[in-house]
PDB file of C-alpha atoms in Angstrom:
ATOM      1  CA  UNK A  21      51.752  68.770  41.544  1.00 45.00           C
ATOM      2  CA  UNK A  22      52.054  69.854  37.934  1.00 48.00           C
ATOM      3  CA  UNK A  23      51.182  73.069  36.143  1.00 48.00           C
ATOM      4  CA  UNK A  24      50.681  73.730  32.467  1.00 52.00           C
ATOM      5  CA  UNK A  25      52.900  76.292  30.770  1.00 51.00           C
ATOM      6  CA  UNK A  26      53.753  76.824  27.091  1.00 54.00           C
ATOM      7  CA  UNK A  27      51.669  73.781  26.040  1.00 57.00           C
ATOM      8  CA  UNK A  28      53.527  71.401  28.341  1.00 56.00           C
ATOM      9  CA  UNK A  29      53.140  70.111  31.885  1.00 55.00           C
ATOM     10  CA  UNK A  30      55.930  70.737  34.370  1.00 47.00           C
ATOM     11  CA  UNK A  31      56.481  69.352  37.843  1.00 49.00           C
ATOM     12  CA  UNK A  32      56.545  72.246  40.331  1.00 46.00           C
ATOM     13  CA  UNK A  33      58.699  70.151  42.663  1.00 48.00           C
ATOM     14  CA  UNK A  34      61.480  70.520  40.089  1.00 53.00           C
ATOM     15  CA  UNK A  35      60.772  74.016  38.760  1.00 54.00           C
ATOM     16  CA  UNK A  36      60.330  77.364  40.460  1.00 54.00           C
ATOM     17  CA  UNK A  37      58.791  80.593  39.270  1.00 54.00           C
ATOM     18  CA  UNK A  38      61.473  83.269  38.898  1.00 51.00           C
ATOM     19  CA  UNK A  39      61.045  86.665  37.224  1.00 54.00           C
ATOM     20  CA  UNK A  40      57.794  85.534  35.612  1.00 57.00           C
ATOM     21  CA  UNK A  41      59.257  82.331  34.124  1.00 53.00           C
ATOM     22  CA  UNK A  42      59.467  78.691  35.218  1.00 52.00           C
ATOM     23  CA  UNK A  43      63.115  77.827  35.821  1.00 52.00           C
ATOM     24  CA  UNK A  44      64.596  74.380  36.429  1.00 51.00           C
ATOM     25  CA  UNK A  45      65.648  74.336  40.068  1.00 54.00           C
ATOM     26  CA  UNK A  46      67.783  71.211  40.152  1.00 50.00           C
ATOM     27  CA  UNK A  47      70.434  73.739  40.982  1.00 47.00           C
ATOM     28  CA  UNK A  48      70.202  77.462  41.503  1.00 50.00           C
ATOM     29  CA  UNK A  49      72.485  80.194  42.710  1.00 52.00           C
ATOM     30  CA  UNK A  50      70.196  82.887  43.966  1.00 51.00           C
ATOM     31  CA  UNK A  51      69.857  85.282  46.884  1.00 57.00           C
ATOM     32  CA  UNK A  52      73.323  84.543  48.201  1.00 77.00           C
ATOM     33  CA  UNK A  53      72.834  80.800  48.525  1.00 83.00           C
ATOM     34  CA  UNK A  54      73.527  77.637  46.596  1.00 86.00           C
ATOM     35  CA  UNK A  55      70.296  75.653  46.259  1.00 86.00           C
ATOM     36  CA  UNK A  56      70.511  71.986  45.313  1.00 88.00           C
ATOM     37  CA  UNK A  57      67.242  70.128  44.687  1.00 87.00           C
ATOM     38  CA  UNK A  58      67.857  66.398  44.796  1.00 89.00           C
ATOM     39  CA  UNK A  59      66.436  64.513  41.799  1.00 86.00           C
ATOM     40  CA  UNK A  60      64.353  61.352  42.304  1.00 86.00           C
ATOM     41  CA  UNK A  61      66.167  58.027  42.752  1.00 87.00           C
ATOM     42  CA  UNK A  62      69.471  59.530  43.863  1.00 91.00           C
ATOM     43  CA  UNK A  63      71.970  57.124  45.407  1.00 92.00           C
ATOM     44  CA  UNK A  64      75.219  57.547  47.345  1.00 93.00           C
ATOM     45  CA  UNK A  65      74.857  61.348  47.526  1.00 94.00           C
ATOM     46  CA  UNK A  66      78.058  63.089  48.569  1.00 94.00           C
ATOM     47  CA  UNK A  67      77.124  66.721  49.206  1.00 95.00           C
ATOM     48  CA  UNK A  68      80.653  68.059  48.703  1.00 95.00           C
ATOM     49  CA  UNK A  69      80.847  66.435  45.275  1.00 94.00           C
ATOM     50  CA  UNK A  70      77.308  67.547  44.364  1.00 91.00           C
ATOM     51  CA  UNK A  71      77.912  71.199  45.293  1.00 90.00           C
ATOM     52  CA  UNK A  72      81.351  71.343  43.665  1.00 90.00           C
ATOM     53  CA  UNK A  73      80.133  69.695  40.446  1.00 88.00           C
ATOM     54  CA  UNK A  74      77.095  71.979  40.264  1.00 84.00           C
ATOM     55  CA  UNK A  75      78.455  75.356  41.384  1.00 83.00           C
ATOM     56  CA  UNK A  76      82.226  75.130  40.870  1.00 85.00           C
ATOM     57  CA  UNK A  77      85.144  73.334  42.458  1.00 90.00           C
ATOM     58  CA  UNK A  78      85.289  75.595  45.529  1.00 92.00           C
ATOM     59  CA  UNK A  79      81.556  75.735  46.288  1.00 91.00           C
ATOM     60  CA  UNK A  80      81.758  73.383  49.292  1.00 96.00           C
ATOM     61  CA  UNK A  81      84.402  75.469  51.069  1.00 96.00           C
ATOM     62  CA  UNK A  82      82.967  78.880  50.127  1.00 93.00           C
ATOM     63  CA  UNK A  83      81.174  80.933  52.763  1.00 92.00           C
ATOM     64  CA  UNK A  84      77.996  81.065  50.656  1.00 90.00           C
ATOM     65  CA  UNK A  85      75.027  79.401  52.390  1.00 90.00           C
ATOM     66  CA  UNK A  86      74.097  75.979  51.047  1.00 92.00           C
ATOM     67  CA  UNK A  87      70.618  74.456  51.013  1.00 91.00           C
ATOM     68  CA  UNK A  88      69.585  70.940  49.979  1.00 91.00           C
ATOM     69  CA  UNK A  89      65.932  70.127  49.285  1.00 89.00           C
ATOM     70  CA  UNK A  90      64.677  66.543  49.138  1.00 90.00           C
ATOM     71  CA  UNK A  91      61.102  66.885  47.896  1.00 87.00           C
ATOM     72  CA  UNK A  92      58.188  64.613  48.849  1.00 86.00           C
ATOM     73  CA  UNK A  93      58.337  61.229  47.102  1.00 86.00           C
ATOM     74  CA  UNK A  94      62.086  61.624  46.418  1.00 88.00           C
ATOM     75  CA  UNK A  95      64.194  58.792  47.843  1.00 91.00           C
ATOM     76  CA  UNK A  96      67.911  59.151  48.512  1.00 93.00           C
ATOM     77  CA  UNK A  97      69.337  55.656  48.873  1.00 92.00           C
ATOM     78  CA  UNK A  98      72.512  53.608  49.051  1.00 91.00           C
ATOM     79  CA  UNK A  99      73.435  51.046  46.413  1.00 91.00           C
ATOM     80  CA  UNK A 100      75.029  48.701  48.969  1.00 90.00           C
ATOM     81  CA  UNK A 101      76.072  48.533  52.619  1.00 86.00           C
ATOM     82  CA  UNK A 102      79.526  49.941  51.823  1.00 87.00           C
ATOM     83  CA  UNK A 103      78.007  53.266  50.715  1.00 89.00           C
ATOM     84  CA  UNK A 104      76.168  55.986  52.585  1.00 89.00           C
ATOM     85  CA  UNK A 105      72.876  57.260  51.241  1.00 92.00           C
ATOM     86  CA  UNK A 106      73.900  60.800  52.228  1.00 94.00           C
ATOM     87  CA  UNK A 107      77.477  61.813  52.999  1.00 94.00           C
ATOM     88  CA  UNK A 108      78.266  65.228  54.503  1.00 95.00           C
ATOM     89  CA  UNK A 109      82.074  65.522  54.429  1.00 95.00           C
ATOM     90  CA  UNK A 110      84.165  67.849  56.573  1.00 95.00           C
ATOM     91  CA  UNK A 111      85.491  71.148  55.257  1.00 96.00           C
ATOM     92  CA  UNK A 112      82.119  72.864  54.763  1.00 97.00           C
ATOM     93  CA  UNK A 113      82.344  76.638  54.503  1.00 96.00           C
ATOM     94  CA  UNK A 114      79.329  78.720  55.466  1.00 94.00           C
ATOM     95  CA  UNK A 115      76.174  76.955  56.573  1.00 95.00           C
ATOM     96  CA  UNK A 116      74.202  73.946  55.363  1.00 96.00           C
ATOM     97  CA  UNK A 117      70.439  73.473  55.610  1.00 94.00           C
ATOM     98  CA  UNK A 118      68.868  70.158  54.599  1.00 94.00           C
ATOM     99  CA  UNK A 119      65.111  70.187  54.023  1.00 91.00           C
ATOM    100  CA  UNK A 120      64.130  66.515  53.954  1.00 93.00           C
ATOM    101  CA  UNK A 121      60.514  66.142  52.850  1.00 90.00           C
ATOM    102  CA  UNK A 122      61.230  62.806  51.176  1.00 91.00           C
ATOM    103  CA  UNK A 123      63.150  59.781  52.401  1.00 92.00           C
ATOM    104  CA  UNK A 124      66.807  58.939  53.111  1.00 92.00           C
ATOM    105  CA  UNK A 125      67.363  55.165  53.192  1.00 90.00           C
ATOM    106  CA  UNK A 126      70.537  53.194  53.836  1.00 83.00           C
ATOM    107  CA  UNK A 127      71.104  49.724  52.398  1.00 81.00           C
ATOM    108  CA  UNK A 128      70.832  46.694  54.638  1.00 71.00           C
ATOM    109  CA  UNK A 129      70.928  48.581  57.911  1.00 60.00           C
ATOM    110  CA  UNK A 130      73.989  50.700  57.092  1.00 51.00           C
ATOM    111  CA  UNK A 131      74.091  54.208  58.566  1.00 51.00           C
ATOM    112  CA  UNK A 132      72.188  56.574  56.328  1.00 54.00           C
ATOM    113  CA  UNK A 133      73.983  59.841  57.074  1.00 60.00           C
ATOM    114  CA  UNK A 134      77.552  60.611  57.966  1.00 57.00           C
ATOM    115  CA  UNK A 135      79.038  63.925  58.949  1.00 60.00           C
ATOM    116  CA  UNK A 136      82.388  64.826  60.394  1.00 54.00           C
TER     117      UNK A 136
END
């Protein structure tokens, strides 16, 4: 779904309304949580790397809640059978919620999610 704002169309799956303005929500630190919205055509997603690169090098181990949103029509895939589509490494601090409304697909029958 798209909405028109300031003479341009924006995808509401990628933007959220905050304080009366549309804000890119590919990443957001708000309300005591780290929110990561997965972009389309993402491959080999390592959540520790994604959170640390987006929110700072200690985000993965911090006690702040973490939420991952995979929107409808977004595919998280693997580039080959040696890679996971979605990797959830050990060492997570706090909690992790994954809202998968899209698709997580391994390559060639490889496991699609790993967690330790």
